[in-house]
Coordinates of C-alpha atoms and ligand atoms in Angstrom, one line a residue:
M880 CA 82.3 -173.6 33.0
A881 CA 83.0 -170.0 31.8
L882 CA 80.5 -168.3 29.7
L883 CA 83.1 -165.8 28.5
E884 CA 86.9 -166.6 28.1
V885 CA 89.2 -164.1 26.9
S886 CA 92.8 -165.4 26.3
N887 CA 95.9 -163.5 25.5
L888 CA 93.9 -160.7 23.8
E889 CA 96.0 -158.3 21.8
I890 CA 94.6 -155.2 20.3
A891 CA 96.6 -152.5 18.4
V892 CA 95.9 -149.1 16.7
A893 CA 96.9 -148.7 13.1
T894 CA 98.5 -145.4 12.7
G895 CA 101.3 -143.8 10.6
G896 CA 101.7 -147.2 8.8
Q897 CA 102.5 -149.0 12.0
L898 CA 100.5 -151.0 14.6
L899 CA 100.8 -149.6 18.2
P900 CA 99.7 -152.1 20.9
V901 CA 97.1 -150.9 23.3
V902 CA 95.9 -154.2 24.9
R903 CA 98.6 -156.7 25.6
G904 CA 97.9 -160.3 26.5
V905 CA 94.7 -159.8 28.5
S906 CA 93.1 -163.0 29.9
F907 CA 90.1 -163.5 32.1
E908 CA 86.9 -165.6 32.5
V909 CA 83.5 -164.7 33.3
K910 CA 80.8 -167.4 34.4
A911 CA 76.9 -167.0 34.2
N912 CA 75.5 -164.9 36.9
E913 CA 78.9 -163.4 37.8
T914 CA 79.9 -159.8 37.8
F915 CA 83.5 -159.2 36.6
G916 CA 85.0 -155.7 37.2
I917 CA 87.7 -154.1 35.1
V918 CA 89.2 -151.1 36.8
G919 CA 91.9 -148.6 35.8
E920 CA 92.5 -145.0 34.8
S921 CA 91.4 -143.7 31.3
G922 CA 93.7 -145.0 28.6
C923 CA 94.4 -148.4 30.2
G924 CA 92.6 -150.4 27.6
K925 CA 89.4 -151.3 29.5
S926 CA 86.8 -149.9 27.1
L927 CA 88.8 -151.3 24.1
T928 CA 88.8 -154.8 25.6
S929 CA 85.0 -154.4 26.0
L930 CA 84.5 -153.2 22.5
A931 CA 86.5 -156.1 21.1
I932 CA 84.2 -158.6 23.0
M933 CA 81.2 -156.9 21.5
G934 CA 82.7 -157.0 18.0
L935 CA 82.5 -153.2 17.8
L936 CA 86.1 -152.4 16.8
E937 CA 85.3 -153.4 13.1
G938 CA 85.8 -150.6 10.6
S939 CA 87.9 -148.6 12.9
Q940 CA 91.7 -148.1 13.0
V941 CA 91.7 -150.3 16.1
R942 CA 92.0 -154.1 15.6
I943 CA 92.4 -157.5 17.3
T944 CA 95.9 -158.7 16.5
G945 CA 96.1 -161.8 18.5
G946 CA 94.4 -164.1 21.2
S947 CA 90.8 -165.4 21.5
I948 CA 87.3 -164.5 22.8
H949 CA 85.4 -167.6 23.4
F950 CA 81.7 -166.9 24.2
D951 CA 79.1 -169.6 24.9
G952 CA 81.0 -172.3 23.0
R953 CA 81.9 -170.1 20.1
E954 CA 85.0 -168.3 19.0
L955 CA 84.0 -164.8 18.3
T956 CA 87.2 -163.7 16.5
A957 CA 86.4 -166.3 13.9
L958 CA 82.8 -165.3 13.1
S959 CA 81.7 -163.3 10.1
A960 CA 80.4 -159.7 10.8
E961 CA 76.9 -161.1 10.2
D962 CA 77.1 -163.8 12.8
R963 CA 78.6 -161.2 15.2
R964 CA 75.7 -159.0 14.6
A965 CA 73.3 -161.8 15.3
I966 CA 74.9 -162.4 18.7
M967 CA 75.1 -158.7 19.7
G968 CA 71.9 -157.5 21.3
A969 CA 70.4 -161.0 21.4
Q970 CA 73.0 -162.8 23.5
M971 CA 75.3 -159.9 24.6
A972 CA 74.4 -156.4 25.1
M973 CA 76.3 -153.2 26.2
I974 CA 75.5 -150.0 28.0
F975 CA 77.5 -147.0 27.9
Q976 CA 78.5 -144.0 30.2
E977 CA 76.3 -141.4 28.6
P978 CA 72.9 -142.7 27.6
M979 CA 72.1 -139.5 25.7
T980 CA 74.7 -140.3 23.2
S981 CA 73.4 -143.8 22.9
L982 CA 69.7 -143.2 22.6
N983 CA 68.5 -141.6 19.3
P984 CA 67.2 -138.2 20.4
V985 CA 64.6 -138.0 17.5
Y986 CA 62.8 -141.2 18.4
R987 CA 60.6 -142.0 21.3
I988 CA 62.2 -144.4 23.7
G989 CA 59.5 -147.0 23.2
D990 CA 60.1 -147.1 19.4
Q991 CA 63.9 -147.7 20.2
I992 CA 63.1 -150.6 22.5
V993 CA 60.5 -152.0 20.0
E994 CA 63.1 -151.7 17.2
T995 CA 65.6 -153.8 19.3
L996 CA 63.0 -156.4 20.2
R997 CA 61.8 -156.7 16.6
Q998 CA 65.3 -157.1 15.2
H999 CA 66.2 -160.1 17.4
R1000 CA 62.7 -161.6 18.3
D1001 CA 59.9 -162.8 16.1
M1002 CA 57.3 -160.3 17.5
S1003 CA 54.6 -158.2 16.0
R1004 CA 54.7 -154.4 16.7
R1005 CA 51.9 -154.8 19.3
Q1006 CA 53.7 -157.6 21.1
A1007 CA 57.0 -155.8 21.1
R1008 CA 55.2 -152.6 22.5
D1009 CA 53.6 -154.5 25.3
R1010 CA 57.0 -156.1 26.1
A1011 CA 58.6 -152.7 26.0
V1012 CA 56.1 -151.5 28.7
E1013 CA 57.0 -154.5 30.8
L1014 CA 60.7 -153.8 30.5
L1015 CA 60.3 -150.0 31.4
D1016 CA 58.3 -151.3 34.4
L1017 CA 61.1 -153.8 35.3
V1018 CA 63.7 -151.0 35.3
R1019 CA 61.3 -148.9 37.6
I1020 CA 60.3 -146.3 35.2
P1021 CA 57.1 -144.8 36.8
E1022 CA 54.0 -144.9 34.7
P1023 CA 55.7 -147.0 32.0
G1024 CA 52.5 -147.1 29.7
R1025 CA 52.6 -143.2 29.5
R1026 CA 56.4 -142.7 29.6
I1027 CA 57.0 -145.1 26.7
D1028 CA 56.0 -142.3 24.3
S1029 CA 58.6 -139.9 25.9
F1030 CA 61.6 -138.7 24.0
P1031 CA 65.1 -139.1 25.6
H1032 CA 65.4 -135.4 26.4
Q1033 CA 62.1 -135.6 28.4
M1034 CA 63.7 -138.0 30.9
S1035 CA 66.3 -137.4 33.7
G1036 CA 69.9 -138.8 33.3
G1037 CA 69.1 -141.7 35.7
Q1038 CA 65.8 -142.6 33.8
R1039 CA 67.7 -142.5 30.5
Q1040 CA 70.2 -145.0 31.9
R1041 CA 67.4 -147.2 33.1
V1042 CA 66.0 -147.0 29.4
M1043 CA 69.4 -148.1 28.2
I1044 CA 69.3 -151.0 30.6
A1045 CA 65.9 -151.9 29.5
M1046 CA 67.0 -151.9 25.9
A1047 CA 70.1 -153.9 26.7
M1048 CA 68.1 -156.6 28.7
A1049 CA 65.2 -156.6 26.1
C1050 CA 66.3 -159.9 24.5
D1051 CA 67.5 -161.6 27.9
P1052 CA 71.2 -161.4 26.9
K1053 CA 73.6 -164.0 28.6
L1054 CA 76.2 -161.3 28.9
L1055 CA 75.8 -157.5 29.7
I1056 CA 78.9 -155.3 29.3
A1057 CA 78.5 -152.0 31.2
D1058 CA 81.0 -149.4 30.4
E1059 CA 81.2 -146.8 33.2
P1060 CA 77.4 -147.0 33.4
T1061 CA 77.1 -144.7 36.5
T1062 CA 79.9 -142.2 35.8
A1063 CA 77.6 -139.6 34.4
L1064 CA 75.2 -139.8 37.3
D1065 CA 75.0 -138.3 40.7
V1066 CA 75.8 -140.5 43.7
T1067 CA 72.3 -141.4 44.8
V1068 CA 71.2 -142.2 41.2
Q1069 CA 74.4 -144.2 40.8
K1070 CA 73.5 -146.4 43.6
E1071 CA 69.9 -147.0 42.3
V1072 CA 71.2 -148.0 38.8
L1073 CA 73.8 -150.4 40.4
D1074 CA 71.1 -152.0 42.5
L1075 CA 68.9 -152.3 39.5
M1076 CA 71.5 -154.1 37.5
A1077 CA 72.2 -156.5 40.4
D1078 CA 68.4 -157.1 40.7
L1079 CA 68.1 -157.9 37.0
Q1080 CA 71.1 -160.1 37.1
S1081 CA 69.8 -162.1 40.2
R1082 CA 66.4 -162.6 38.2
M1083 CA 67.8 -163.3 34.8
G1084 CA 71.2 -165.1 35.6
T1085 CA 73.1 -162.6 33.4
A1086 CA 76.9 -162.4 33.4
I1087 CA 78.1 -158.8 33.7
V1088 CA 81.4 -157.3 32.7
L1089 CA 81.5 -153.9 34.7
I1090 CA 84.1 -151.3 33.4
S1091 CA 84.8 -148.6 35.9
H1092 CA 87.6 -146.2 37.0
D1093 CA 86.2 -146.3 40.5
L1094 CA 87.3 -149.1 42.9
G1095 CA 84.6 -148.2 45.3
V1096 CA 81.9 -149.1 42.7
I1097 CA 83.8 -152.3 41.7
A1098 CA 84.0 -153.3 45.5
E1099 CA 80.4 -153.0 46.0
T1100 CA 79.3 -154.9 42.8
C1101 CA 81.8 -157.4 41.5
D1102 CA 82.6 -160.9 42.3
K1103 CA 86.1 -160.8 40.6
V1104 CA 88.4 -157.9 39.7
A1105 CA 91.0 -157.1 37.2
V1106 CA 93.1 -154.0 37.5
M1107 CA 94.4 -152.8 34.1
Y1108 CA 97.4 -150.6 33.5
R1109 CA 98.7 -149.6 30.1
G1110 CA 96.9 -152.5 28.3
K1111 CA 97.9 -155.2 30.8
I1112 CA 96.2 -156.8 33.8
A1113 CA 98.4 -155.6 36.7
E1114 CA 96.5 -157.3 39.4
S1115 CA 93.6 -159.8 39.5
A1116 CA 91.7 -161.7 42.2
A1117 CA 88.2 -162.4 43.6
T1118 CA 87.0 -159.0 45.1
G1119 CA 87.2 -160.0 48.8
E1120 CA 90.8 -161.3 48.3
L1121 CA 91.8 -158.2 46.3
F1122 CA 90.6 -155.8 48.9
S1123 CA 92.0 -157.6 51.9
N1124 CA 95.3 -158.4 50.3
M1125 CA 95.9 -155.7 47.8
C1126 CA 99.5 -156.0 46.5
H1127 CA 100.2 -154.0 43.3
P1128 CA 101.5 -150.5 43.9
Y1129 CA 99.1 -149.3 41.1
T1130 CA 95.9 -150.9 42.7
R1131 CA 97.0 -149.4 46.2
G1132 CA 97.4 -146.0 44.5
L1133 CA 94.0 -146.3 43.1
L1134 CA 92.5 -147.2 46.4
N1135 CA 94.4 -144.4 48.3
S1136 CA 93.1 -141.8 45.9
I1137 CA 89.5 -142.5 46.9
P1138 CA 88.1 -139.7 49.3
V1139 CA 87.0 -141.2 52.6
V1140 CA 84.3 -139.1 54.3
D1141 CA 85.2 -140.0 57.9
R1142 CA 88.9 -139.4 57.3
D1143 CA 90.1 -135.8 57.9
V1144 CA 92.9 -135.2 55.3
E1145 CA 94.4 -132.0 54.0
W1146 CA 95.2 -133.4 50.6
L1147 CA 94.0 -136.5 48.7
E1148 CA 96.6 -139.0 47.8
A1149 CA 97.2 -139.1 44.0
I1150 CA 99.3 -141.4 41.8
P1151 CA 102.0 -139.1 40.4
G1152 CA 102.3 -138.6 36.7
R1153 CA 99.9 -139.9 34.1
V1154 CA 99.2 -143.0 32.0
P1155 CA 101.7 -143.1 29.1
T1156 CA 100.3 -142.5 25.7
I1157 CA 100.2 -145.3 23.2
D1158 CA 103.2 -144.0 21.2
E1159 CA 105.5 -143.6 24.2
V1160 CA 108.2 -146.3 24.2
L1161 CA 108.8 -147.5 27.8
S1162 CA 111.2 -150.3 28.7
G1163 CA 110.6 -152.6 31.8
C1164 CA 107.6 -152.3 34.0
A1165 CA 105.1 -149.7 32.4
F1166 CA 104.3 -148.4 35.8
H1167 CA 107.9 -147.6 36.9
P1168 CA 107.9 -143.9 36.2
R1169 CA 105.1 -143.5 38.7
C1170 CA 105.8 -146.2 41.2
A1171 CA 107.2 -145.4 44.7
M1172 CA 108.5 -149.0 45.0
A1173 CA 110.5 -149.0 41.7
E1174 CA 114.0 -150.3 41.7
A1175 CA 116.6 -150.4 39.0
R1176 CA 115.4 -153.8 37.7
C1177 CA 111.8 -152.2 37.1
E1178 CA 113.3 -149.9 34.4
S1179 CA 114.6 -152.8 32.2
E1180 CA 112.6 -155.9 33.0
D1181 CA 108.9 -156.2 32.5
P1182 CA 107.4 -158.3 35.2
D1183 CA 105.6 -161.6 34.2
K1184 CA 102.3 -162.4 35.7
R1185 CA 102.7 -164.5 38.9
D1186 CA 100.5 -166.0 41.6
V1187 CA 100.6 -164.4 45.1
A1188 CA 97.6 -166.3 46.6
T1189 CA 95.0 -168.8 45.1
G1190 CA 93.3 -167.0 42.1
H1191 CA 95.2 -163.8 42.9
T1192 CA 97.8 -162.8 40.2
I1193 CA 100.0 -159.7 39.8
R1194 CA 102.6 -158.3 37.5
C1195 CA 105.2 -156.9 39.8
H1196 CA 108.8 -157.9 40.6
F1197 CA 108.4 -157.1 44.3
A1198 CA 104.9 -156.9 45.7
E1199 CA 103.6 -159.7 47.9
V1200 CA 100.5 -160.3 50.0
G1201 CA 101.2 -158.5 53.2
S1202 CA 103.7 -156.2 51.8
A1203 CA 101.4 -153.1 51.7
Ligands
SF4_2179 FE1 106.5 -150.8 40.8 FE2 108.7 -152.3 39.9 FE3 106.4 -153.5 40.7 FE4 106.4 -152.2 38.5 S1 107.6 -154.1 38.9 S2 104.9 -152.2 39.9 S3 107.8 -150.4 38.9 S4 107.8 -152.3 42.0

């Protein structure tokens, strides 16, 4: 049974007296101990989907306008703000791209972890501090008993992201949402942080939703993948199936734009054009202005979601398994 079930999620931005859709009919499921990747360029709706799951859109101009988010037997869209807050941190947690903006620079990291623990667990300050040292050890911060009193600026970028992971895992959440957790880190530290997340997941059974613009990161870490383009899931499959039978022109474009170290090329391939802004009106398939496979039908008819293999869906009129 799925721990998280997102069905037909619709999100819109309220601007100039109208609601502009930014996430359109997104559906997916994540089971316990599973890693689900969401990939796409900036502006495709990945982060807004994750913020909606966390209940962090409240009070902003962005709102859920349809669909449901079912988590561990509860419909999150129907909960009060207070009930959402009780779930946040205790049962689901989130880490962001840049830990320096998530950690409070004027508090010691230990105090920030202790605060999280005491908010959600019945712990004395002493117990919470001992647990914070354990958590720092778990995320492989050297000399955790001493580093617990460091301020964020006294740590490297990789260590700060480890502290964020320690805070996120403090209450053993069932679901961790990681929004571009390694984008701000250099490549070797990236690998360490991804390995750490996988290690914690195998120990704690946490489900992970990993948001990334990098198909390489997704390929290494995820069980299932959804590729998003302009607020919709363009292609979705188990990771092995997606990478062996990639069909959608957008997914193939993302893959072809990754540099390959042992391939000598003069120019990297790029997807022409850019993701349309939310106020641009486009008929037909939203990818048609950038798609090399586009035909006349693509300009007027938005493709429905369809199966191309077991558990493998796409939104494209023409692409099929083996058509790459
Ligand atoms: Fe390209 Fe047409 Fe498929 Fe859209 S429907 S991805 S424009 S071929």
